[in-house]
């Protein structure tokens, strides 16, 4: 696993601001969070003042202003017989507890509010990304990207959450802590505070430097480890090649070099890590000794000394947290960048302004000089496609795998638009119609049948949730699925496990056909399954397909001989162009691609026999 490439700081900041802009609806909560963050940080000051006052009452020491105020207050309000000194001490300790509780409440509320805002932002992002994914152009869903898309919706939103919560929490709380602790230092002993605040960064610096070293080597170490394991994997899976080319020694040396580099880095990490805690101790001891010397010289009392050291201690966390804020910003904005990339993907296939509903019968479908490529700079997948399909015709597309058959039919429901040329319905460009009304008129049966983890009924009615029982049953009958559905435990209410694992391949296909037929579409796109079915299922699917084709204009990516033989036109695709066209007999009579394909695919029994002997039916 390699770490994601770092963004330039400026770009990261811009992305992060765009992310922050999404917290705008929660501005009130954020402002409250700042107030409570101030309460959390500021109460530290009160805590130290009360602690110092209380301790100087108990252990003796210079009277602090708070001390005197408490004493005056008790004298004013209470003249009874109780011990005055005890009451003042009690009051100061109560004050200490009050500030501790205030600090706790401030922490809780600011953290809660910020977490709320972060979750709210994530909620919006997650839903928007999902909605966007649903509407992304089909081009986006190549297999290599599927995993990436999944990880983006889930992992990246998680990273963003941390990027928002940690950063805002730290920014809202820690500066107050820092200021309050520094103020506590200053009122305890101004001169010592100034010395310490100047020397504090000097002491922290070596610790930060060591920490950075560890992180740098750890990152490089991880990369090295990844190299090592991929090299090992290569050598194992390519063992035959290594042996055949006699590269054992070379691979061994390569591995040795990487391995040694990993070793070196591990040692450096170990050294830096091991040096860290003694270094901190020594630095702290130097600091403590210096402060003690100062106390001896100036007569600083024990309560002040204690509070001073405690306040110094409290300053470390904010410094550490604030110094790593930029890391979280960077991580969060890298994740946000990927999420925004999805949200920003332009809608290439969408309703044009003024698009009309597609209604009424469709008499003719025409492809006019259609060319297509998957993305700019990509080689054309289709070029110069001309075809006319009249209502009720069966158009069979044949050609070797990768010749462009799927791409050609996918232009019809506008999964993507041609790069040049047009697809026309009764002389009108597809793009003049609304997508929804166009797709509603096209039934699609794909090779891989996608079934959802739901009842048979709802799987058939997937595109038509309002369909009645009768309509669904009628569609299932046409698809020759009714009988096997009734034989299932709960008939139409049987839940199909994910991906239809309970069903045979043939049954799945018939359900898919039923789903396409439910809308009674005038146009049917049929990608015939290539995988072999047993004779029984094959016959049932064949019957379903034959019935499905009745009265429709059908584009079939044909793998069945019977479909091809019945076709009104066969288009033979070869590398994106229509190389031959005609009816089965005409094409077979020619000595062309079709004839070769035909003998390869549809003549299973004549292995080795002279193929030309086959006569068309
Ligand atoms: P067929 O259906 O005849 O097997 P396709 O229409 O699926 O052919 O593919 C035609 C060509 O387009 C192939 O070279 C294929 O690699 C390429 N192709 C298909 N889908 C994509 C895609 N989403 N992105 C890039 N290239 C693609």
Coordinates of C-alpha atoms and ligand atoms in Angstrom, one line a residue:
X1 CA 0.0 0.0 0.0
X2 CA 1.6 3.3 -1.0
X3 CA 0.5 6.4 0.7
X4 CA -1.6 8.8 -1.4
X5 CA 0.3 11.5 -3.3
X6 CA 0.5 14.7 -1.4
X7 CA -1.4 17.6 -2.7
X8 CA 0.2 21.0 -2.9
X9 CA -0.6 22.9 0.2
X10 CA -2.5 25.6 -1.6
X11 CA -4.8 23.2 -3.3
X12 CA -5.3 21.3 -0.1
X13 CA -6.3 24.5 1.6
X14 CA -8.8 25.3 -1.1
X15 CA -10.4 21.9 -1.0
X16 CA -10.5 22.1 2.8
X17 CA -12.2 25.5 2.6
X18 CA -14.8 24.0 0.3
X19 CA -15.3 21.2 2.8
X20 CA -15.7 23.8 5.6
X21 CA -18.2 25.7 3.6
X22 CA -20.5 22.8 4.0
X23 CA -20.7 23.5 7.7
X24 CA -22.4 26.7 7.0
X25 CA -25.9 25.5 7.9
X26 CA -24.5 24.6 11.3
X27 CA -22.9 28.0 12.0
X28 CA -24.9 28.5 15.2
X29 CA -23.6 25.2 16.5
X30 CA -20.1 26.1 15.6
X31 CA -20.3 29.4 17.3
X32 CA -21.6 27.7 20.4
X33 CA -18.8 25.2 20.1
X34 CA -16.3 28.1 20.2
X35 CA -17.9 29.5 23.3
X36 CA -17.8 26.1 25.0
X37 CA -14.2 25.6 23.8
X38 CA -13.4 28.9 25.4
X39 CA -15.0 27.7 28.6
X40 CA -13.0 24.5 28.5
X41 CA -9.7 26.3 27.9
X42 CA -10.4 29.4 30.0
X43 CA -11.4 27.4 33.1
X44 CA -7.8 26.1 33.4
X45 CA -6.9 29.6 34.4
X46 CA -9.5 29.6 37.2
X47 CA -8.4 26.1 38.2
X48 CA -4.8 27.1 38.7
X49 CA -5.7 30.4 40.5
X50 CA -8.0 28.5 42.9
X51 CA -5.5 25.7 43.5
X52 CA -2.7 28.1 44.2
X53 CA -4.9 30.1 46.6
X54 CA -6.0 27.0 48.4
X55 CA -2.5 25.6 48.7
X56 CA -1.0 28.7 50.0
X57 CA -3.7 28.7 52.7
X58 CA -2.8 25.1 53.6
X59 CA 0.9 25.0 53.2
X60 CA 1.6 28.7 53.6
X61 CA 2.8 31.0 50.9
X62 CA 2.3 34.5 49.5
X63 CA -1.3 35.5 49.6
X64 CA -2.7 35.7 46.0
X65 CA -5.3 38.2 44.9
X66 CA -7.9 35.5 44.8
X67 CA -6.9 34.5 48.3
X68 CA -7.5 38.0 49.6
X69 CA -10.7 38.4 47.7
X70 CA -12.0 35.1 49.2
X71 CA -10.9 36.2 52.7
X72 CA -12.7 39.6 52.3
X73 CA -15.8 37.9 51.0
X74 CA -16.0 35.4 53.9
X75 CA -15.4 38.3 56.4
X76 CA -18.2 40.3 54.8
X77 CA -20.9 37.6 54.6
X78 CA -20.1 35.5 57.6
X79 CA -19.4 36.7 61.1
X80 CA -20.3 33.5 62.9
X81 CA -18.1 31.5 65.2
X82 CA -16.6 29.1 62.6
X83 CA -12.9 29.2 61.7
X84 CA -12.3 31.9 59.2
X85 CA -9.2 30.4 57.7
X86 CA -10.9 27.1 57.2
X87 CA -13.9 28.7 55.5
X88 CA -11.6 30.6 53.1
X89 CA -9.7 27.4 52.3
X90 CA -13.0 25.6 51.8
X91 CA -14.3 28.3 49.5
X92 CA -11.1 28.2 47.4
X93 CA -11.2 24.4 47.1
X94 CA -14.9 24.6 46.1
X95 CA -13.9 27.1 43.5
X96 CA -11.3 24.7 42.2
X97 CA -13.9 21.9 41.9
X98 CA -16.2 24.3 40.2
X99 CA -13.7 25.2 37.5
X100 CA -12.8 21.5 37.0
X101 CA -16.5 20.8 36.4
X102 CA -16.8 23.8 34.2
X103 CA -13.8 22.5 32.2
X104 CA -15.5 19.1 31.8
X105 CA -18.8 20.5 30.7
X106 CA -17.0 22.8 28.2
X107 CA -15.1 19.9 26.8
X108 CA -18.2 17.8 26.5
X109 CA -20.4 20.4 24.8
X110 CA -17.8 21.7 22.4
X111 CA -16.7 18.1 21.4
X112 CA -20.4 17.1 21.1
X113 CA -21.3 20.0 18.9
X114 CA -18.3 19.7 16.6
X115 CA -18.9 16.0 16.2
X116 CA -22.5 16.7 15.4
X117 CA -21.5 19.2 12.7
X118 CA -18.9 16.8 11.3
X119 CA -21.4 13.9 11.2
X120 CA -23.9 16.3 9.6
X121 CA -21.5 17.2 6.8
X122 CA -20.6 13.5 6.3
X123 CA -24.3 12.6 6.1
X124 CA -24.8 15.1 3.3
X125 CA -21.7 14.1 1.5
X126 CA -22.4 10.4 1.8
X127 CA -25.9 10.8 0.4
X128 CA -24.8 13.2 -2.3
X129 CA -22.1 10.9 -3.5
X130 CA -24.4 7.9 -3.6
X131 CA -27.0 10.0 -5.5
X132 CA -24.3 11.1 -7.9
X133 CA -23.0 7.6 -8.4
X134 CA -26.5 6.5 -9.4
X135 CA -26.5 9.2 -12.1
X136 CA -22.9 9.0 -13.3
X137 CA -22.5 8.3 -17.0
X138 CA -22.2 4.5 -17.5
X139 CA -18.7 5.1 -18.8
X140 CA -17.6 5.7 -15.3
X141 CA -18.4 2.1 -14.2
X142 CA -15.5 0.2 -15.7
X143 CA -14.6 -2.8 -13.6
X144 CA -11.4 -1.2 -12.4
X145 CA -13.3 1.7 -10.9
X146 CA -16.0 -0.2 -9.0
X147 CA -13.9 -1.0 -6.0
X148 CA -12.6 2.6 -6.0
X149 CA -16.1 4.0 -6.0
X150 CA -17.1 1.8 -3.1
X151 CA -14.1 2.8 -1.1
X152 CA -14.7 6.4 -1.8
X153 CA -18.2 6.5 -0.4
X154 CA -17.2 4.7 2.7
X155 CA -13.5 5.2 3.6
X156 CA -13.0 8.6 2.3
X157 CA -16.0 10.0 4.1
X158 CA -14.5 8.4 7.3
X159 CA -11.2 10.2 6.6
X160 CA -13.1 13.5 6.1
X161 CA -14.9 13.0 9.3
X162 CA -11.6 12.8 11.2
X163 CA -10.3 15.7 9.1
X164 CA -13.2 17.9 10.3
X165 CA -13.6 16.8 13.9
X166 CA -10.0 16.7 14.9
X167 CA -9.1 20.0 13.2
X168 CA -12.1 22.0 14.4
X169 CA -11.9 20.5 17.9
X170 CA -8.3 21.4 18.2
X171 CA -8.8 24.9 16.7
X172 CA -11.7 25.6 19.0
X173 CA -10.3 24.2 22.2
X174 CA -6.5 24.2 22.2
X175 CA -5.7 27.9 21.7
X176 CA -7.8 28.7 24.7
X177 CA -5.9 26.1 26.8
X178 CA -2.6 27.6 25.6
X179 CA -3.6 31.1 26.4
X180 CA -5.1 30.2 29.8
X181 CA -2.1 28.2 30.8
X182 CA 0.3 30.9 29.7
X183 CA -1.8 33.5 31.6
X184 CA -1.6 31.2 34.7
X185 CA 2.1 31.1 34.4
X186 CA 2.3 34.9 34.1
X187 CA 0.2 35.7 37.2
X188 CA 2.1 33.1 39.2
X189 CA 5.5 34.6 38.4
X190 CA 5.9 37.0 35.5
X191 CA 9.7 36.9 35.2
X192 CA 9.9 33.1 35.4
X193 CA 7.0 32.9 32.9
X194 CA 8.8 35.0 30.3
X195 CA 12.0 32.8 30.7
X196 CA 10.0 29.7 30.4
X197 CA 7.9 30.8 27.4
X198 CA 11.1 31.6 25.6
X199 CA 12.8 28.4 26.5
X200 CA 9.7 26.1 26.1
X201 CA 9.9 26.0 22.3
X202 CA 13.6 25.4 22.4
X203 CA 13.0 22.3 24.6
X204 CA 10.1 21.1 22.4
X205 CA 12.0 21.5 19.2
X206 CA 14.3 18.4 19.6
X207 CA 11.3 16.3 20.5
X208 CA 9.5 17.4 17.4
X209 CA 12.5 16.8 15.3
X210 CA 12.9 13.3 16.6
X211 CA 9.2 12.6 16.1
X212 CA 9.4 13.8 12.5
X213 CA 12.4 11.6 11.9
X214 CA 10.5 8.6 13.2
X215 CA 7.6 9.3 11.0
X216 CA 9.7 9.9 7.9
X217 CA 11.6 6.6 8.3
X218 CA 8.5 4.8 9.2
X219 CA 6.8 5.9 6.0
X220 CA 9.8 5.0 3.9
X221 CA 10.0 1.7 5.8
X222 CA 6.4 0.9 4.9
X223 CA 7.1 1.6 1.2
X224 CA 10.2 -0.6 1.3
X225 CA 8.2 -3.4 3.0
X226 CA 5.6 -3.1 0.2
X227 CA 8.4 -3.4 -2.4
X228 CA 9.8 -6.4 -0.7
X229 CA 6.5 -8.2 -0.6
X230 CA 5.6 -7.4 -4.2
X231 CA 9.0 -8.6 -5.3
X232 CA 8.6 -11.8 -3.4
X233 CA 5.2 -12.3 -4.9
X234 CA 6.5 -11.6 -8.4
X235 CA 9.3 -14.2 -7.9
X236 CA 6.9 -16.8 -6.5
X237 CA 4.3 -16.4 -9.2
X238 CA 6.9 -16.0 -11.9
X239 CA 9.1 -18.8 -10.7
X240 CA 9.2 -20.5 -14.2
X241 CA 10.3 -17.2 -15.8
X242 CA 13.0 -16.7 -13.2
X243 CA 14.3 -20.2 -13.8
X244 CA 14.0 -20.0 -17.6
X245 CA 16.0 -16.8 -17.8
X246 CA 18.4 -17.7 -15.0
X247 CA 17.9 -14.5 -13.1
X248 CA 18.1 -16.0 -9.6
X249 CA 21.2 -14.1 -8.6
X250 CA 19.9 -10.8 -9.9
X251 CA 16.6 -11.1 -8.1
X252 CA 18.5 -12.2 -4.9
X253 CA 20.6 -9.0 -5.1
X254 CA 17.6 -6.8 -5.7
X255 CA 15.8 -8.3 -2.7
X256 CA 19.0 -8.0 -0.6
X257 CA 19.3 -4.3 -1.4
X258 CA 15.7 -3.5 -0.5
X259 CA 15.9 -5.7 2.5
X260 CA 19.0 -4.0 3.8
X261 CA 17.5 -0.6 3.2
X262 CA 14.5 -1.7 5.3
X263 CA 16.9 -2.8 8.0
X264 CA 18.7 0.5 8.0
X265 CA 15.5 2.4 8.4
X266 CA 14.2 0.2 11.2
X267 CA 17.4 0.8 13.1
X268 CA 17.1 4.5 12.7
X269 CA 13.5 4.4 13.9
X270 CA 14.5 2.3 16.9
X271 CA 17.3 4.7 17.7
X272 CA 15.1 7.8 17.5
X273 CA 12.3 6.1 19.5
X274 CA 14.7 4.8 22.2
X275 CA 16.3 8.2 22.5
X276 CA 13.0 10.0 22.8
X277 CA 12.0 9.3 26.4
X278 CA 15.4 9.8 28.0
X279 CA 15.7 13.0 26.0
X280 CA 12.4 14.3 27.4
X281 CA 13.4 13.3 30.9
X282 CA 16.7 15.0 30.7
X283 CA 15.2 18.2 29.3
X284 CA 12.5 18.2 31.9
X285 CA 15.0 17.7 34.6
X286 CA 17.1 20.6 33.4
X287 CA 14.0 22.7 33.3
X288 CA 13.0 21.6 36.8
X289 CA 16.5 22.3 38.2
X290 CA 16.6 25.7 36.6
X291 CA 13.2 26.5 38.1
X292 CA 14.3 25.3 41.5
X293 CA 17.4 27.4 41.4
X294 CA 15.2 30.3 40.4
X295 CA 12.9 29.6 43.4
X296 CA 15.8 29.5 45.8
X297 CA 17.1 32.8 44.5
X298 CA 13.7 34.6 44.5
X299 CA 12.0 32.9 47.3
X300 CA 9.2 31.5 45.2
X301 CA 6.9 29.5 47.5
X302 CA 5.9 25.9 47.1
X303 CA 2.2 26.4 46.0
X304 CA 3.4 28.8 43.2
X305 CA 6.1 26.4 42.2
X306 CA 3.7 23.5 42.0
X307 CA 1.1 25.5 40.0
X308 CA 3.8 26.8 37.7
X309 CA 5.1 23.3 36.9
X310 CA 1.5 22.0 36.4
X311 CA 0.7 24.9 34.0
X312 CA 3.9 24.2 32.0
X313 CA 2.8 20.6 31.8
X314 CA -0.7 21.6 30.6
X315 CA 0.9 23.6 27.7
X316 CA 2.4 20.6 26.1
X317 CA -0.8 19.0 24.7
X318 CA -2.0 22.1 22.9
X319 CA 1.4 22.7 21.3
X320 CA 1.5 19.1 20.1
X321 CA -2.1 19.1 18.9
X322 CA -1.9 22.4 17.1
X323 CA 1.3 21.4 15.4
X324 CA -0.3 18.4 13.7
X325 CA -3.5 20.2 12.6
X326 CA -2.1 20.6 9.1
X327 CA -1.6 16.9 8.8
X328 CA -5.3 16.3 9.4
X329 CA -6.1 19.1 7.0
X330 CA -4.0 17.4 4.4
X331 CA -5.5 14.0 4.9
X332 CA -9.0 15.3 5.1
X333 CA -8.6 17.4 2.0
X334 CA -7.0 14.5 0.0
X335 CA -10.1 12.4 0.8
X336 CA -12.4 15.4 0.1
X337 CA -10.6 15.9 -3.2
X338 CA -11.5 12.4 -4.3
X339 CA -15.1 12.8 -3.2
X340 CA -15.5 16.2 -4.9
X341 CA -14.1 14.6 -8.1
X342 CA -17.2 12.4 -8.1
X343 CA -19.5 15.2 -7.3
X344 CA -18.0 17.4 -10.0
X345 CA -18.1 14.8 -12.8
X346 CA -20.1 16.5 -15.5
X347 CA -23.4 15.1 -16.6
X348 CA -22.5 14.2 -20.1
X349 CA -25.7 12.3 -20.7
X350 CA -28.6 14.3 -19.6
X351 CA -31.8 15.9 -20.8
X352 CA -31.1 18.8 -23.2
X353 CA -33.1 22.0 -22.6
X354 CA -36.5 21.6 -24.3
X355 CA -36.3 17.8 -24.5
X356 CA -39.7 16.2 -25.2
X357 CA -41.4 13.1 -24.1
X358 CA -41.0 10.2 -26.5
X359 CA -44.5 9.0 -27.2
X360 CA -46.4 7.1 -29.8
X361 CA -45.3 4.3 -32.1
X362 CA -41.7 4.2 -33.3
X363 CA -41.5 3.3 -36.9
X364 CA -37.8 3.5 -37.6
X365 CA -34.5 3.5 -35.8
X366 CA -31.6 4.8 -37.8
X367 CA -27.9 5.1 -37.0
X368 CA -26.3 7.8 -39.2
X369 CA -22.5 7.8 -39.6
X370 CA -22.2 7.0 -35.9
X371 CA -18.7 7.0 -34.4
X372 CA -17.8 6.4 -30.8
X373 CA -14.7 6.3 -28.6
X374 CA -14.5 5.7 -24.8
X375 CA -13.1 9.0 -23.8
X376 CA -11.0 11.7 -25.5
X377 CA -7.8 10.4 -27.0
X378 CA -9.0 6.8 -27.0
X379 CA -9.1 4.8 -30.2
X380 CA -12.5 4.7 -31.9
X381 CA -14.6 1.7 -30.9
X382 CA -17.2 2.3 -33.6
X383 CA -16.9 4.2 -36.8
X384 CA -19.1 4.9 -39.8
X385 CA -22.0 2.9 -38.4
X386 CA -25.0 3.2 -40.8
X387 CA -28.1 1.1 -40.1
X388 CA -31.9 1.3 -40.4
X389 CA -34.2 -0.9 -38.4
X390 CA -37.9 -0.8 -39.2
X391 CA -40.6 -1.5 -36.6
X392 CA -40.9 -5.2 -35.8
X393 CA -37.5 -6.1 -37.3
X394 CA -35.0 -8.4 -35.7
X395 CA -31.5 -7.1 -36.0
X396 CA -28.8 -9.6 -35.1
X397 CA -25.3 -8.3 -34.2
X398 CA -22.5 -10.8 -34.6
X399 CA -18.8 -10.4 -34.4
X400 CA -15.9 -11.5 -32.3
X401 CA -15.5 -10.3 -28.7
X402 CA -14.5 -6.7 -28.5
X403 CA -15.8 -5.8 -32.0
X404 CA -18.2 -3.2 -30.6
X405 CA -21.6 -4.9 -30.4
X406 CA -22.4 -3.9 -26.9
X407 CA -21.2 -0.4 -27.5
X408 CA -23.4 -0.1 -30.5
X409 CA -26.6 -1.2 -28.8
X410 CA -25.8 0.9 -25.6
X411 CA -26.0 4.0 -27.7
X412 CA -29.7 3.4 -28.1
X413 CA -30.8 4.0 -24.5
X414 CA -28.1 6.7 -24.4
X415 CA -25.8 5.1 -21.9
X416 CA -23.5 7.3 -23.8
X417 CA -23.8 9.6 -26.8
X418 CA -22.0 9.2 -30.2
X419 CA -18.8 11.2 -30.6
X420 CA -20.0 12.0 -34.1
X421 CA -23.1 11.1 -36.2
X422 CA -26.6 10.6 -34.8
X423 CA -29.0 8.0 -33.7
X424 CA -32.5 8.9 -35.0
X425 CA -36.0 7.7 -34.0
X426 CA -38.4 8.5 -36.8
X427 CA -36.0 11.1 -38.1
X428 CA -35.4 12.8 -34.7
X429 CA -32.2 12.7 -32.8
X430 CA -32.4 10.7 -29.6
X431 CA -31.1 13.7 -27.7
X432 CA -34.3 15.5 -28.4
X433 CA -36.2 13.2 -26.1
X434 CA -36.1 13.1 -22.3
X435 CA -33.9 10.3 -21.0
X436 CA -36.6 8.8 -18.8
X437 CA -39.2 8.6 -21.6
X438 CA -36.6 7.2 -24.0
X439 CA -35.4 4.5 -21.6
X440 CA -39.0 3.6 -20.7
X441 CA -39.5 2.5 -24.3
X442 CA -36.5 0.2 -24.4
X443 CA -36.4 -3.2 -22.7
X444 CA -32.9 -4.4 -21.9
X445 CA -31.9 -8.0 -21.2
X446 CA -28.3 -8.2 -20.4
X447 CA -26.0 -11.2 -20.3
X448 CA -25.4 -11.1 -16.7
X449 CA -28.7 -11.1 -15.0
X450 CA -28.8 -8.7 -12.1
X451 CA -31.3 -9.7 -9.5
X452 CA -31.9 -7.8 -6.2
X453 CA -32.2 -9.4 -2.8
X454 CA -36.0 -9.1 -2.8
X455 CA -39.1 -11.0 -3.7
X456 CA -39.6 -12.4 -7.2
X457 CA -42.5 -10.0 -7.6
X458 CA -40.5 -6.9 -6.8
X459 CA -37.6 -8.2 -9.0
X460 CA -39.9 -8.4 -12.0
X461 CA -41.5 -5.1 -11.1
X462 CA -38.2 -3.4 -10.5
X463 CA -38.7 -0.6 -13.0
X464 CA -42.5 -0.4 -12.4
X465 CA -43.1 -0.4 -8.7
X466 CA -46.8 0.4 -9.4
X467 CA -47.3 -2.8 -11.5
X468 CA -50.3 -5.0 -10.4
X469 CA -50.2 -8.6 -9.7
X470 CA -51.9 -9.4 -13.0
X471 CA -49.4 -7.4 -15.0
X472 CA -46.4 -9.0 -13.3
X473 CA -47.9 -12.5 -13.9
X474 CA -48.7 -11.7 -17.5
X475 CA -45.1 -10.7 -18.1
X476 CA -43.8 -13.8 -16.3
X477 CA -46.1 -16.0 -18.4
X478 CA -44.7 -14.4 -21.6
X479 CA -41.2 -15.0 -20.3
X480 CA -42.1 -18.7 -19.5
X481 CA -41.3 -18.1 -15.9
X482 CA -44.8 -18.3 -14.3
X483 CA -44.7 -22.1 -13.7
X484 CA -41.3 -22.2 -12.0
X485 CA -42.2 -19.2 -9.9
X486 CA -45.3 -20.9 -8.7
X487 CA -43.3 -24.0 -7.8
X488 CA -41.1 -21.8 -5.4
X489 CA -41.9 -22.0 -1.7
X490 CA -43.8 -18.7 -1.6
X491 CA -44.5 -18.2 -5.3
X492 CA -44.2 -14.6 -6.3
X493 CA -43.3 -13.6 -2.7
X494 CA -40.3 -15.8 -2.5
X495 CA -37.2 -13.8 -1.6
X496 CA -34.4 -14.4 -4.1
X497 CA -31.0 -14.4 -2.3
X498 CA -28.5 -11.9 -3.5
X499 CA -27.5 -12.3 -7.1
X500 CA -30.2 -15.0 -7.5
X501 CA -28.1 -17.8 -6.2
X502 CA -31.1 -19.9 -5.5
X503 CA -32.1 -19.9 -9.2
X504 CA -30.6 -21.7 -12.1
X505 CA -29.0 -19.7 -14.9
X506 CA -32.0 -20.3 -17.2
X507 CA -34.5 -19.2 -14.5
X508 CA -32.6 -16.0 -13.9
X509 CA -32.6 -15.2 -17.6
X510 CA -36.3 -15.7 -17.8
X511 CA -36.9 -13.4 -14.8
X512 CA -34.8 -10.8 -16.5
X513 CA -36.9 -11.2 -19.7
X514 CA -40.1 -10.9 -17.6
X515 CA -38.7 -7.7 -16.1
X516 CA -38.0 -6.2 -19.5
X517 CA -41.4 -7.3 -20.9
X518 CA -43.4 -5.7 -18.0
X519 CA -43.1 -2.3 -19.6
X520 CA -44.2 -3.7 -23.0
X521 CA -41.4 -1.8 -24.7
X522 CA -41.5 -1.3 -28.4
X523 CA -37.7 -1.8 -28.6
X524 CA -35.9 -4.7 -27.0
X525 CA -32.2 -5.0 -26.6
X526 CA -31.2 -8.6 -26.0
X527 CA -27.7 -9.6 -25.1
X528 CA -27.9 -13.4 -25.4
X529 CA -26.1 -15.3 -22.8
X530 CA -23.0 -17.1 -24.0
X531 CA -22.8 -19.5 -21.1
X532 CA -24.2 -22.9 -21.9
X533 CA -27.5 -24.0 -20.4
X534 CA -28.7 -27.6 -20.1
X535 CA -31.0 -28.5 -23.0
X536 CA -34.2 -28.2 -20.9
X537 CA -33.4 -24.6 -19.7
X538 CA -32.1 -23.7 -23.1
X539 CA -35.4 -24.7 -24.6
X540 CA -37.4 -22.7 -22.0
X541 CA -35.2 -19.6 -22.5
X542 CA -35.4 -19.9 -26.2
X543 CA -39.2 -20.1 -26.0
X544 CA -39.2 -17.0 -23.7
X545 CA -37.0 -15.1 -26.1
X546 CA -39.1 -16.0 -29.1
X547 CA -42.2 -14.8 -27.4
X548 CA -40.5 -11.7 -26.1
X549 CA -39.5 -10.7 -29.6
X550 CA -43.1 -10.7 -30.9
X551 CA -44.2 -7.3 -32.2
X552 CA -41.0 -5.5 -31.1
X553 CA -38.0 -4.0 -32.8
X554 CA -35.2 -6.2 -31.5
X555 CA -31.5 -5.6 -31.4
X556 CA -30.0 -8.9 -30.4
X557 CA -26.3 -9.5 -29.7
X558 CA -26.8 -13.0 -31.0
X559 CA -25.1 -16.1 -29.9
X560 CA -28.0 -18.5 -30.8
X561 CA -28.2 -19.9 -34.2
X562 CA -32.0 -19.7 -34.2
X563 CA -31.9 -16.0 -33.5
X564 CA -29.5 -15.4 -36.4
X565 CA -31.4 -17.5 -38.8
X566 CA -34.6 -15.6 -38.1
X567 CA -33.0 -12.1 -38.2
X568 CA -34.2 -9.6 -40.8
X569 CA -30.7 -8.2 -40.9
X570 CA -27.4 -9.5 -39.6
X571 CA -24.7 -7.0 -39.0
X572 CA -21.3 -8.4 -38.8
X573 CA -19.0 -6.1 -36.7
X574 CA -15.3 -6.2 -37.1
X575 CA -13.2 -3.8 -35.1
X576 CA -15.9 -1.2 -34.8
X577 CA -17.1 -1.2 -38.4
X578 CA -20.0 -3.0 -40.0
X579 CA -18.0 -5.4 -42.2
X580 CA -20.9 -7.3 -43.7
X581 CA -24.6 -7.2 -43.6
X582 CA -27.5 -9.2 -45.0
X583 CA -29.6 -12.2 -44.2
X584 CA -28.2 -15.5 -43.0
X585 CA -28.2 -17.2 -46.4
X586 CA -26.8 -14.3 -48.3
X587 CA -24.0 -13.9 -45.8
X588 CA -23.2 -17.6 -45.7
X589 CA -23.0 -17.7 -49.5
X590 CA -20.2 -15.1 -49.4
X591 CA -16.8 -16.2 -48.4
X592 CA -16.4 -13.6 -45.6
X593 CA -16.1 -13.0 -41.9
X594 CA -19.6 -14.2 -41.3
X595 CA -19.0 -17.5 -42.8
X596 CA -15.8 -18.0 -40.8
X597 CA -17.6 -16.9 -37.6
X598 CA -20.5 -19.2 -38.4
X599 CA -18.4 -22.2 -38.8
X600 CA -16.4 -21.4 -35.6
X601 CA -19.4 -20.8 -33.4
X602 CA -22.3 -22.7 -34.6
X603 CA -20.9 -25.9 -36.0
X604 CA -19.9 -27.8 -32.9
X605 CA -20.3 -31.3 -34.4
X606 CA -18.1 -30.8 -37.4
X607 CA -14.7 -30.5 -35.7
X608 CA -12.2 -31.0 -38.4
X609 CA -14.8 -31.6 -41.1
X610 CA -14.7 -29.4 -44.1
X611 CA -16.8 -26.4 -43.1
X612 CA -18.0 -25.5 -46.5
X613 CA -20.1 -28.6 -46.6
X614 CA -22.6 -27.0 -44.3
X615 CA -25.6 -25.9 -46.2
X616 CA -27.9 -23.2 -44.9
X617 CA -31.2 -24.4 -43.6
Ligands
LIG1 P1 -18.3 -6.6 -27.8 O1 -19.7 -6.3 -27.2 O2 -18.4 -6.8 -29.3 O3 -17.6 -7.6 -27.1 P2 -17.7 -4.0 -26.7 O4 -18.6 -3.1 -27.3 O5 -17.9 -4.5 -25.4 O6 -17.5 -5.3 -27.7 O7 -16.2 -3.4 -26.7 C1 -15.7 -2.8 -27.9 C2 -14.3 -2.2 -27.5 O8 -14.5 -1.2 -26.6 C3 -13.4 -3.2 -26.9 O9 -12.1 -3.0 -27.4 C4 -13.4 -2.8 -25.4 O10 -12.2 -3.1 -24.8 C5 -13.7 -1.4 -25.4 N1 -14.5 -1.0 -24.3 C6 -15.7 -1.5 -23.9 N2 -16.1 -0.8 -22.7 C7 -15.2 0.1 -22.4 C8 -15.1 1.1 -21.4 N3 -16.0 1.3 -20.5 N4 -14.0 1.9 -21.4 C9 -13.0 1.7 -22.4 N5 -13.1 0.8 -23.3 C10 -14.1 0.0 -23.4

